[in-house]
Short mmCIF file of C-alpha atoms and ligand atoms in Angstrom, two decimals:
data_model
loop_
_atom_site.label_atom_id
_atom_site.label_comp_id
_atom_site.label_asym_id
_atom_site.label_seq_id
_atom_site.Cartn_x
_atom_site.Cartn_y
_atom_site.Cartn_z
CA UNK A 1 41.11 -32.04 53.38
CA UNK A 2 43.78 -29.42 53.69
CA UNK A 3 47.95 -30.83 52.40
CA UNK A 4 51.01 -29.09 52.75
CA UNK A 5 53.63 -29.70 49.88
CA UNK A 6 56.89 -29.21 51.67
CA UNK A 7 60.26 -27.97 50.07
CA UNK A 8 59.51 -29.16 46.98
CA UNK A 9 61.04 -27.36 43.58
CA UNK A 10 58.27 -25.72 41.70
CA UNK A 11 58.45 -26.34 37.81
CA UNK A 12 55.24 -24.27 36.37
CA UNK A 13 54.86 -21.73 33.42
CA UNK A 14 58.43 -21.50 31.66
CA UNK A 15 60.22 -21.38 35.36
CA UNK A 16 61.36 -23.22 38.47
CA UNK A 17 61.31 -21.92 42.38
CA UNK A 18 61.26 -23.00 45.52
CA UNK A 19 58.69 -22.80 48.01
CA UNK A 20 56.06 -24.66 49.61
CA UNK A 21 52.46 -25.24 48.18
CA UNK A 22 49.14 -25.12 50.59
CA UNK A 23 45.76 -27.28 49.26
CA UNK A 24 42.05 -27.43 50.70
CA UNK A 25 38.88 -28.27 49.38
CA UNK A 26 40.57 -29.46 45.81
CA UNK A 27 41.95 -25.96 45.29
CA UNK A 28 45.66 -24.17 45.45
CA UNK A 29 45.42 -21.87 48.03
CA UNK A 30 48.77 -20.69 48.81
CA UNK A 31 52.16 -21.02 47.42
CA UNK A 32 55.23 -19.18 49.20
CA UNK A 33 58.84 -19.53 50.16
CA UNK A 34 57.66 -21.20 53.19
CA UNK A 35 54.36 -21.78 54.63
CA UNK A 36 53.59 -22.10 58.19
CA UNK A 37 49.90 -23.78 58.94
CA UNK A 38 48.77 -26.26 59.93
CA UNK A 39 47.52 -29.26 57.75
CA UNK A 40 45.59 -32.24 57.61
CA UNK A 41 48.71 -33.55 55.55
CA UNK A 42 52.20 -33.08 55.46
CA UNK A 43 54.14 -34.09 52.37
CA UNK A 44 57.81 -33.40 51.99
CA UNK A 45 58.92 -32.44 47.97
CA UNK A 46 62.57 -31.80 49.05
CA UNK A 47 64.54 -32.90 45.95
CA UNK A 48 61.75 -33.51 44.21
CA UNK A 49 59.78 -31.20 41.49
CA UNK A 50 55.90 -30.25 41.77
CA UNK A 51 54.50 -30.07 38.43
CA UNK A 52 50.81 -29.38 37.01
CA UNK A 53 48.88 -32.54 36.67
CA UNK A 54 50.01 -33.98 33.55
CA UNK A 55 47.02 -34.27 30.78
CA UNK A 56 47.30 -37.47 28.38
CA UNK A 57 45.40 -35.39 25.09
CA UNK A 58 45.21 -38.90 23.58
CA UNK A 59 43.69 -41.86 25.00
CA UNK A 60 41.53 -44.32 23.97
CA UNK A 61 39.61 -46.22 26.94
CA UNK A 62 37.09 -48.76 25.80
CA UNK A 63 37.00 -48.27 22.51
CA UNK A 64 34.97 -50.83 20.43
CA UNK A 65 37.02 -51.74 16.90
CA UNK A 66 33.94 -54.09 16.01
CA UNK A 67 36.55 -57.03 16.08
CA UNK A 68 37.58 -56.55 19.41
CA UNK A 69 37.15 -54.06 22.62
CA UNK A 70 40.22 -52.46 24.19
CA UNK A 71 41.96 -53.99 27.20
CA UNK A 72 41.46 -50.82 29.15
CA UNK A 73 38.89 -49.18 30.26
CA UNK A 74 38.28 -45.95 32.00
CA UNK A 75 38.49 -48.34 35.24
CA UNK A 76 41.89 -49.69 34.43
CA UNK A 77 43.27 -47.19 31.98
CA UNK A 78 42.71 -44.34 34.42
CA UNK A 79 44.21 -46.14 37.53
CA UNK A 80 47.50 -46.38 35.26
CA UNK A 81 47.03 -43.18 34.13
CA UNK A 82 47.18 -41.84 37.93
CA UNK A 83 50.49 -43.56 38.33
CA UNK A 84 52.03 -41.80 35.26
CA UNK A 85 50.92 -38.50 36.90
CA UNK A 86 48.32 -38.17 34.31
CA UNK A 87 45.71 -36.41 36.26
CA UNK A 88 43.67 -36.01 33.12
CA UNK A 89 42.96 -37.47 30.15
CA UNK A 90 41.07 -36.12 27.24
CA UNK A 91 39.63 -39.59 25.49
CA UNK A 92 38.17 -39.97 22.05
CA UNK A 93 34.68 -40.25 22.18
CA UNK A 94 33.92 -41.92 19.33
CA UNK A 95 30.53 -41.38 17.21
CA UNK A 96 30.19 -44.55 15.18
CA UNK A 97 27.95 -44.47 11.69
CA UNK A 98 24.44 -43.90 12.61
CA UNK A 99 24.99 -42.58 15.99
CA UNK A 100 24.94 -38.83 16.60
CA UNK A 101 27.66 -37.20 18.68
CA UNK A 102 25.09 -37.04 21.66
CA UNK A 103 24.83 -40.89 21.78
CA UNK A 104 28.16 -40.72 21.41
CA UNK A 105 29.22 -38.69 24.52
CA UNK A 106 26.00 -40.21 26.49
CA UNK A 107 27.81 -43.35 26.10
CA UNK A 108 31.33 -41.88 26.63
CA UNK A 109 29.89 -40.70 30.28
CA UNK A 110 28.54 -43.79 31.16
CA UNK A 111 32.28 -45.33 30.39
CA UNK A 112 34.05 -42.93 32.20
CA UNK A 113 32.11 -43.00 35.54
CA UNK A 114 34.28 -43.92 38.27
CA UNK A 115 37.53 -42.84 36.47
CA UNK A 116 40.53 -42.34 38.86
CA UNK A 117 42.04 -39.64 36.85
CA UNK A 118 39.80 -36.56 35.81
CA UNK A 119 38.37 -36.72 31.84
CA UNK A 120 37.06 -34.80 28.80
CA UNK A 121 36.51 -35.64 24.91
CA UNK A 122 37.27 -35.34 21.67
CA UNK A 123 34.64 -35.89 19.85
CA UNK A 124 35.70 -38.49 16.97
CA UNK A 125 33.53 -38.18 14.61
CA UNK A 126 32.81 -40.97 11.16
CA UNK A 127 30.61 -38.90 9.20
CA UNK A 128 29.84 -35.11 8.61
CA UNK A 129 26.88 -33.98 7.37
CA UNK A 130 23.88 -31.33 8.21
CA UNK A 131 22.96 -33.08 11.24
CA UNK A 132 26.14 -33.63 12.46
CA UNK A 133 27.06 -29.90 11.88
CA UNK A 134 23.51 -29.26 13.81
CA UNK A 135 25.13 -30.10 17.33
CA UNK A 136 28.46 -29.18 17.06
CA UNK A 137 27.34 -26.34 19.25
CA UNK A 138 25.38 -28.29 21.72
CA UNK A 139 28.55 -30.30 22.15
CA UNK A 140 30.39 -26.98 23.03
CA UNK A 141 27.77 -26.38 25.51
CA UNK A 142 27.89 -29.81 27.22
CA UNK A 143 32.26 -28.68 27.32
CA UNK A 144 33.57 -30.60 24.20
CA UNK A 145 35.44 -28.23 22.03
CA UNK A 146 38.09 -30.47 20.03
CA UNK A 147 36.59 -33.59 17.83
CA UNK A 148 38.89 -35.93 15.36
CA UNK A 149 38.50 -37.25 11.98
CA UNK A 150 40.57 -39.74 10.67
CA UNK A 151 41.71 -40.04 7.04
CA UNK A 152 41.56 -44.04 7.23
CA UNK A 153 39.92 -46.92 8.88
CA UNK A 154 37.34 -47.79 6.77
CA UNK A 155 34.94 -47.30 10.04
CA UNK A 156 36.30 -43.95 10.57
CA UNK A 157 37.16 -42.24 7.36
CA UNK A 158 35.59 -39.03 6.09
CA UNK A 159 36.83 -37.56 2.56
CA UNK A 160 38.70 -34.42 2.65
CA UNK A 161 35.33 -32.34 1.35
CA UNK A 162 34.14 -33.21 4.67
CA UNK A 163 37.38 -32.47 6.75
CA UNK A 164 37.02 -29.08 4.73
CA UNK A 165 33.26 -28.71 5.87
CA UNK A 166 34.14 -29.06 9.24
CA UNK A 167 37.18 -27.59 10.04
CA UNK A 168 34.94 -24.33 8.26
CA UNK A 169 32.15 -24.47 11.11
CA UNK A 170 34.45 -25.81 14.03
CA UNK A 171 37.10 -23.16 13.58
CA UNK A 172 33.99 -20.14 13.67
CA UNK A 173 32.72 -21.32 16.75
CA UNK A 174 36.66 -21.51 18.01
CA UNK A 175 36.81 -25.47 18.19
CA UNK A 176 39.86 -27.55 16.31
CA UNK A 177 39.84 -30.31 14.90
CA UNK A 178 42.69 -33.18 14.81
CA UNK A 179 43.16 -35.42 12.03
CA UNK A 180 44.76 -38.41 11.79
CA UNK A 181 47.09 -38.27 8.80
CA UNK A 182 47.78 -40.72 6.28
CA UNK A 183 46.64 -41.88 2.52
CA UNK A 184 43.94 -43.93 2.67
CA UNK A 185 43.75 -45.41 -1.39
CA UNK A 186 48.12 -45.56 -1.77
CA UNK A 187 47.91 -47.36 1.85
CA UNK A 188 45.07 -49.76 0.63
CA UNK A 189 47.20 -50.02 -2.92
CA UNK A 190 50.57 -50.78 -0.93
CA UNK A 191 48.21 -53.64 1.46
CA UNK A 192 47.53 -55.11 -1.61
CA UNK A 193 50.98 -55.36 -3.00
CA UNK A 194 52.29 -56.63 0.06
CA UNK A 195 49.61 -59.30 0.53
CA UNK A 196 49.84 -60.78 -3.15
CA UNK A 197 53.65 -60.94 -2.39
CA UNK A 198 53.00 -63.13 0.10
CA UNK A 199 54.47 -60.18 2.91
CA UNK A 200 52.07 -60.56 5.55
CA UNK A 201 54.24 -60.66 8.63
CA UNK A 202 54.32 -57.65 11.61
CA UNK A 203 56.98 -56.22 10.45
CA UNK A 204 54.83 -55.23 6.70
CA UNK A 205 52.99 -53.22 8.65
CA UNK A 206 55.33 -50.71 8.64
CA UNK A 207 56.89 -51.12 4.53
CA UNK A 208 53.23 -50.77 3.98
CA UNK A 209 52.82 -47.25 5.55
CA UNK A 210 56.23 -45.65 4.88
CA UNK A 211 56.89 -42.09 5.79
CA UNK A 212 55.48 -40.55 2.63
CA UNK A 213 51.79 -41.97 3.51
CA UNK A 214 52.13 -39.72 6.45
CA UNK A 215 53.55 -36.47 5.46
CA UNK A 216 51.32 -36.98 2.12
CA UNK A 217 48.31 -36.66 4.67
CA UNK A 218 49.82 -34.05 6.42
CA UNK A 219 50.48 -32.12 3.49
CA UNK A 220 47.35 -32.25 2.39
CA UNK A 221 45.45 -31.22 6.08
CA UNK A 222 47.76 -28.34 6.09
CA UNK A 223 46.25 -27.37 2.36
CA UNK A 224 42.48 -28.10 3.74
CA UNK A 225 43.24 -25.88 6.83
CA UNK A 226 44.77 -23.01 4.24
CA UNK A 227 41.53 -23.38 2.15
CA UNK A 228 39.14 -23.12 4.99
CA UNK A 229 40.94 -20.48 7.08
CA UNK A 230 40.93 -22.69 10.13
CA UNK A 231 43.54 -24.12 12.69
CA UNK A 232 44.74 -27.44 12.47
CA UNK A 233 45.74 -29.99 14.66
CA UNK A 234 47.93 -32.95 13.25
CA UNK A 235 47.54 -35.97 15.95
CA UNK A 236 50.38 -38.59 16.58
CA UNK A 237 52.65 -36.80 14.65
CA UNK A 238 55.33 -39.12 13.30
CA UNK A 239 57.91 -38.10 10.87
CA UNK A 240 60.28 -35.62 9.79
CA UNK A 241 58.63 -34.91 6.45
CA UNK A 242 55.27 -34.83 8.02
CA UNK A 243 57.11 -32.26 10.22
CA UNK A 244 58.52 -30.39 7.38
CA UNK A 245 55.36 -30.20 6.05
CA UNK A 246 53.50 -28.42 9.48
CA UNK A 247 56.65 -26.08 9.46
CA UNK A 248 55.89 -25.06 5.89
CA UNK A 249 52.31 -24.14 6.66
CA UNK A 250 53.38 -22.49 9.60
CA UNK A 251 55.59 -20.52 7.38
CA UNK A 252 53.22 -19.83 5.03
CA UNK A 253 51.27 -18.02 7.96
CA UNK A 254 48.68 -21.26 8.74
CA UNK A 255 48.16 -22.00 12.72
CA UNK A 256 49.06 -25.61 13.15
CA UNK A 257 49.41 -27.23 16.52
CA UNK A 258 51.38 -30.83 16.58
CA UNK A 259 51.39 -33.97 18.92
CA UNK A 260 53.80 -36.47 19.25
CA UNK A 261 53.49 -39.52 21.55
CA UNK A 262 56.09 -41.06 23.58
CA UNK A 263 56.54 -44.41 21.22
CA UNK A 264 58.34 -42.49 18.44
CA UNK A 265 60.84 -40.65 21.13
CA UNK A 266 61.85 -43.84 22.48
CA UNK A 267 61.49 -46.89 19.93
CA UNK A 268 61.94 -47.67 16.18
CA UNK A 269 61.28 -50.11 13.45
CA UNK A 270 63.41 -52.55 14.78
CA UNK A 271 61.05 -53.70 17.06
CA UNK A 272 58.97 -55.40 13.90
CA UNK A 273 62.12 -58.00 14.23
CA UNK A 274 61.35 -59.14 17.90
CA UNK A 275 58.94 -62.37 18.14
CA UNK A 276 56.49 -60.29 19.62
CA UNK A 277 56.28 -57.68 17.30
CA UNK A 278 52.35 -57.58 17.04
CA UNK A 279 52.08 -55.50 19.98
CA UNK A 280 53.61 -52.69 17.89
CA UNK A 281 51.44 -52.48 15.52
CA UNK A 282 49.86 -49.06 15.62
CA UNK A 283 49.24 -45.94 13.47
CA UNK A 284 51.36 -44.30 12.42
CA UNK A 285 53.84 -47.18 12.80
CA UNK A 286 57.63 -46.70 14.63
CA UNK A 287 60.05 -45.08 12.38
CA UNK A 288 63.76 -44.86 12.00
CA UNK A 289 66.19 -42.58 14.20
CA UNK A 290 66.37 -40.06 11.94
CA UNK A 291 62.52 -39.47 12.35
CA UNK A 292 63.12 -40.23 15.84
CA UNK A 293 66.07 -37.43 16.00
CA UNK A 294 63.51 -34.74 14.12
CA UNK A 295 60.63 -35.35 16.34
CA UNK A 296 63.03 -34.80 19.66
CA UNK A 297 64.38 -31.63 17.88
CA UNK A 298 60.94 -30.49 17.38
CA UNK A 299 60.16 -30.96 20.78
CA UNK A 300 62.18 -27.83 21.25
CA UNK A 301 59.54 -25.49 19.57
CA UNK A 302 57.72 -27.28 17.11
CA UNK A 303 55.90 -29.75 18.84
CA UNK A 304 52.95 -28.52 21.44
CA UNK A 305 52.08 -31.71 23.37
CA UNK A 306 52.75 -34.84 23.83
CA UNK A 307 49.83 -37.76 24.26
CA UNK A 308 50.13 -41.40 24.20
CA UNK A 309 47.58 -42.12 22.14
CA UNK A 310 47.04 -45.48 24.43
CA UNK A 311 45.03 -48.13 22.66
CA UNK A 312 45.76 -51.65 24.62
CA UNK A 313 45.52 -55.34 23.54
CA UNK A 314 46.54 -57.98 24.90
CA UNK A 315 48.85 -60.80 22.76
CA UNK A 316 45.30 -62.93 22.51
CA UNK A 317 44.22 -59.42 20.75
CA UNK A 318 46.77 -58.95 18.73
CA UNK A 319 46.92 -62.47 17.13
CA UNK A 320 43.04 -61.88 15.88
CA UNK A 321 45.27 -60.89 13.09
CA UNK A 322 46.23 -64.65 12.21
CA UNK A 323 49.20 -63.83 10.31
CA UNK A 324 48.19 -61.35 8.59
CA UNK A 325 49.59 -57.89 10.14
CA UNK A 326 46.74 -55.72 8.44
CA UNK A 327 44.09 -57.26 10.58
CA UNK A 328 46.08 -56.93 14.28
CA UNK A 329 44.41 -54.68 15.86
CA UNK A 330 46.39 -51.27 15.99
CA UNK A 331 47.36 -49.69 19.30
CA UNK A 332 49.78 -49.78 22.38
CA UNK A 333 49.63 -49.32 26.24
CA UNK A 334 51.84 -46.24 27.08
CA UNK A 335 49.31 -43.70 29.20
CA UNK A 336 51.01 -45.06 32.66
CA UNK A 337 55.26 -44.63 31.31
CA UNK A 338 54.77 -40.99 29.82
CA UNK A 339 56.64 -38.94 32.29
CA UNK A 340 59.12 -40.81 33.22
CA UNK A 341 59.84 -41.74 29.24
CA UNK A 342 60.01 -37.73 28.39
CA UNK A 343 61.95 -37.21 31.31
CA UNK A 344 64.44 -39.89 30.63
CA UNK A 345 64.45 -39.75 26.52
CA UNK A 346 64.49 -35.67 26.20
CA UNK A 347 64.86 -34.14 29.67
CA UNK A 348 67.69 -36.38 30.89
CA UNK A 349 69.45 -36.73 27.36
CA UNK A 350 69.99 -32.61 27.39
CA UNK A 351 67.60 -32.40 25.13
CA UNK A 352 64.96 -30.23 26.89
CA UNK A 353 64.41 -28.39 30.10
CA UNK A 354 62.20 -29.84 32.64
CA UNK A 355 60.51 -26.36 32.06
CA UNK A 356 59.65 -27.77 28.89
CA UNK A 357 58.54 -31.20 29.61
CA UNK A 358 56.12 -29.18 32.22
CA UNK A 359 54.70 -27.36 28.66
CA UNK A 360 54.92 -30.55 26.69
CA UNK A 361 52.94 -32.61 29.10
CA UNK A 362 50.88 -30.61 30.66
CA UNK A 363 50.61 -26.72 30.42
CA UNK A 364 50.09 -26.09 26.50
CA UNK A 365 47.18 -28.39 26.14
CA UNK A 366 45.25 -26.92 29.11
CA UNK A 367 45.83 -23.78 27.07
CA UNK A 368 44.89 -25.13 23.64
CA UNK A 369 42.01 -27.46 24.54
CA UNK A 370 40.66 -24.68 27.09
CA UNK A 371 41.04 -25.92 30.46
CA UNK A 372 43.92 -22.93 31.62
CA UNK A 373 44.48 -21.82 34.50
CA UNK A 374 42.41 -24.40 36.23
CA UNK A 375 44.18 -26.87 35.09
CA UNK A 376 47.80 -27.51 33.45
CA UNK A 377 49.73 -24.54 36.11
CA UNK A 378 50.65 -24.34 40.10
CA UNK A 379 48.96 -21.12 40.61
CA UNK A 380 46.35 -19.96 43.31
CA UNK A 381 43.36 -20.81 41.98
CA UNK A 382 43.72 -23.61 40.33
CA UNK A 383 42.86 -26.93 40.69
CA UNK A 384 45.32 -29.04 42.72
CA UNK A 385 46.19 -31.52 40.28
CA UNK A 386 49.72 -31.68 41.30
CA UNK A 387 52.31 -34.61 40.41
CA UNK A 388 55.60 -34.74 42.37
CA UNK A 389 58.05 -36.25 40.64
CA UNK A 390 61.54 -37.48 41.92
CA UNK A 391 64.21 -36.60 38.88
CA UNK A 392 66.35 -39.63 40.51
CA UNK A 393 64.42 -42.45 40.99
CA UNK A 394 65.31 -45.44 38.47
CA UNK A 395 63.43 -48.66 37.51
CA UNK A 396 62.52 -50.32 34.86
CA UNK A 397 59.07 -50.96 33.28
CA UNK A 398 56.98 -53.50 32.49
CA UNK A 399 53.77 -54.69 32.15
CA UNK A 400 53.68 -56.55 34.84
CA UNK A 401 54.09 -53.80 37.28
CA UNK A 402 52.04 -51.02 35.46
CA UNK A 403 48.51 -51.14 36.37
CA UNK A 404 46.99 -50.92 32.23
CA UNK A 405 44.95 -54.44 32.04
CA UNK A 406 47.49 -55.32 29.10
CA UNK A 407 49.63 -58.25 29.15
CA UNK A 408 52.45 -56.15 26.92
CA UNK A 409 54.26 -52.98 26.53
CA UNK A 410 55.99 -51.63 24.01
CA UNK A 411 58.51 -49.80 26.80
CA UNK A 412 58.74 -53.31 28.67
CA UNK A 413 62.32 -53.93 30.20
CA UNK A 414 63.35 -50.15 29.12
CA UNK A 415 65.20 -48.81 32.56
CA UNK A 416 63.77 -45.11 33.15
CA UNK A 417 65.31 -42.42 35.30
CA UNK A 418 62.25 -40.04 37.10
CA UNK A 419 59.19 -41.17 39.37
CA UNK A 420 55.86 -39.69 40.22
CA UNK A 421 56.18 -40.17 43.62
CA UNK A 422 53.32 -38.31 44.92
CA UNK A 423 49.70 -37.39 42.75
CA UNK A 424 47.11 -35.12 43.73
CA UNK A 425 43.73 -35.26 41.78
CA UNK A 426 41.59 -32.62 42.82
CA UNK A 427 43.41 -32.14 45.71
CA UNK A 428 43.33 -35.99 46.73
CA UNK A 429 46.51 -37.60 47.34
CA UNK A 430 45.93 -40.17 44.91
CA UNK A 431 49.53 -41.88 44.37
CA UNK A 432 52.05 -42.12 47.91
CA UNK A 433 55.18 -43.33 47.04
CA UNK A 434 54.55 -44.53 43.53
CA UNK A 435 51.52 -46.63 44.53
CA UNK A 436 47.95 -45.72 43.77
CA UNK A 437 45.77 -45.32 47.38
CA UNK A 438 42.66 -43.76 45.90
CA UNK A 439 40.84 -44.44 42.99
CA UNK A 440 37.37 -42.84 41.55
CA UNK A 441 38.53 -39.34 42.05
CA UNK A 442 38.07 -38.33 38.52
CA UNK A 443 35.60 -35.53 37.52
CA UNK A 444 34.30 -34.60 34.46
CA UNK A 445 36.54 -31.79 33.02
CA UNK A 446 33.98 -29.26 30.99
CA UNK A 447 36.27 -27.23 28.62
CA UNK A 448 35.84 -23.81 26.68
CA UNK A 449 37.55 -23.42 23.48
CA UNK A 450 40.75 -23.30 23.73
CA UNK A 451 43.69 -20.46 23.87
CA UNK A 452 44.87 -20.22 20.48
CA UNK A 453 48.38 -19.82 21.46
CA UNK A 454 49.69 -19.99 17.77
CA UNK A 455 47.28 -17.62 16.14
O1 LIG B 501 47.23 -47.48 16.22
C1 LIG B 501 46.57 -46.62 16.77
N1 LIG B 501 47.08 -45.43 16.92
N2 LIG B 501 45.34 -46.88 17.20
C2 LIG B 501 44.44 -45.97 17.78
C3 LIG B 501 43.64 -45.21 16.78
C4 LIG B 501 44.40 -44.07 16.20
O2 LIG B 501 44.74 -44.11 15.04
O3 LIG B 501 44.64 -43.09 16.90
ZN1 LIG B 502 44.98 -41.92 14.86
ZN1 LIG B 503 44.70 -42.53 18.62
#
């Protein structure tokens, strides 16, 4: 199956041309100012730029909390995905207590069969001992080179002697590690408070995990890190201390790579107001604009990807909390609205250069979770993952249009200004005029370790 991207404006590795792009067999084969041969397909980009598959490095598709089971699946969370011009996600494979990491990814395969978009994982993992450390390199060899450990959820949680221990090994063997950031005990302590006050409504969620809980988590990964000479990746970064705190690292000479997600570009606390604030309720929770304001500025330099860190439930979810806001569920849909979010909250605000969002959403986490050059550039060579997106198309979204199997969405009503009009996954034209035409394209994406592009 040979396509022929017409006239389209190029945005790929730090700059933008002109010219026309040539696809067969799943692969870039030609790009040039203007491309005469024949092809199976014909699609015109005039107007419109042609960007690197975007890759979603946060995504959590069928994830079982014990409570309750994620509205998405790879089936429906990969489908919305494609829309967003997500051509890849990397989802958290998540080794429960008592499972080892191969059960873990076994059963993370099985999930993901069928996926529309292409996939990899992160190896979550809820305990770290000798036999855990024992196939860390069999996971390398079976392409998963990042994992994630989480500083709370009692499920989850491993003590900072362990996050030590295995940022140590993972960082030898060139993997990183992200960590969820926040104080477990002072967040408990603060529950507690809240709950004997009688302050159980949504919007305690957020008074109970103020800004300090985070950049006290972050300050104390970035100490970890220093002790066991290792890079560090701080997921769903938040806040501007938190952010102060991976710049002073940084300064102090540490390699730190930062994620942000959509949800604390766009929205803030007010939303624990509305009457349906359980459906934000995630972790970390929405902020204020002047966290808001820091994490855009970062976006400039400081910030290497974006994810969306997409954890559905419906409302029928969300009230398993009764009342009570520490037992909702944590998690939003956002892995469809990306894109055209970033475009329309940094690119179209002056913020950043589409250039940038191309880095942001794409190109820097092929490089840093080892997928580059086959994936996250429009080069010969690569694969041809390629979204088209029209800068001028406006709607608005909701969840009633987005294809996530979520009856909510924390962007729903929010008008947006950019479109991926056309996707290509593995050289498939996936998405034709905004509407998904094939599905269960997605192959398994085996990655090296990464380019350490801050060392
Ligand atoms: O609230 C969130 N973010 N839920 C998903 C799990 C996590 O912390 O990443
Ligand atoms: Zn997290
Ligand atoms: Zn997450």
């Amino acid at each position: 199956m040979s396509i022929l991207i017409r006239n389209g404006l190029i945005v790929s590795e730090g700059r933008s041309y002109l010219a026309d792009v040539y696809v067969d067999g799943g692969i870039i084969k030609e790009i040039a100012p203007h491309i005469d041969r024949e092809a199976d397909e014909l699609i015109d980009a005039r107007g419109m730029y042609v960007m690197a598959g975007f890759i979603d490095t946060h995504t959590h598709f069928d994830l079982d909390l014990g409570v309750t089971v994620t509205a998405d699946n790879f089936e429906t969370g990969s489908a919305a995905a494609v829309v967003g011009g997500t051509t890849t996600v990397l989802d958290f494979a998540t080794q429960d207590r008592g499972m080892t990491m191969q059960d873990a990814l076994d059963v993370w395969h099985k999930k993901a069969q069928g996926a529309s978009c292409n996939y990899g994982f992160h190896m979550a993992v809820s305990e770290w001992n000798e036999e855990r450390e024992k196939e860390v390199k069999s996971m390398m060899a079976q392409g998963v080179t990042s994992f994630k450990m989480y500083m709370v959820y009692d499920s989850m949680k491993v003590d900072d002697g362990k996050i030590y221990s295995a940022l140590k090994l993972t960082s030898e063997l060139g993997c990183l590690i992200g960590v969820h950031c926040e104080n477990y005990d002072v967040l408990q302590a603060r529950i507690a408070e809240l709950k004997a006050e009688g302050k159980t409504a949504p919007k305690y969620h957020a008074v109970s995990r103020p800004n300090a809980v985070e950049a006290e988590g972050v300050a104390r990964l970035m100490r970890i890190g220093e002790l066991a000479k290792a890079p560090v990746w701080v997921v769903h970064l938040s806040t501007l201390e938190g952010l102060e705190e991976a710049r002073r690292a940084r300064a102090r000479g540490q390699e730190v790579y930062l994620e942000t997600c959509p949800q604390y570009l766009v929205l803030n606390d007010s939303e624990y107001e509305k009457d349906d604030a359980e459906k934000f309720i995630m972790s970390p929770p929405l902020r204020h604009d002047c966290d808001k304001k820091a994490i855009l500025d970062g976006l400039m330099g400081d910030i290497d990807f974006i994810g969306t860190d997409h954890c559905s439930f419906t409302m029928e979810q969300k009230a398993l909390g009764n009342g009570d806001f520490s037992k909702v569920p944590n998690g939003g849909a956002g892995v469809q609205n990306r894109a055209e979010l970033v475009h329309t909250y940094c690119v179209k605000s002056g913020d950043i250069s589409i250039e940038r969002m191309a880095e942001l959403l794409s190109e820097n986490a092929a490089k840093i979770f080892g997928m580059y050059p086959q994936k996250g550039c429009i080069r010969v060579g690569s694969d041809a993952d390629i979204v088209i997106f029209d800068p001028n198309d406006e709607h608005v979204i909701s969840y009633k249009t987005n294809l996530h199997n979520c009856d909510n969405s924390p962007y729903e009503g929010i008008r947006v200004v950019g479109r991926c009009k056309h996707v290509l996954v593995n050289g498939v034209h996936a998405v034709r005029d905004g509407l998904l035409t094939e599905r269960g394209r997605g192959k398994y994406v085996f990655r090296k370790a990464g380019i350490r592009t801050r060392k």
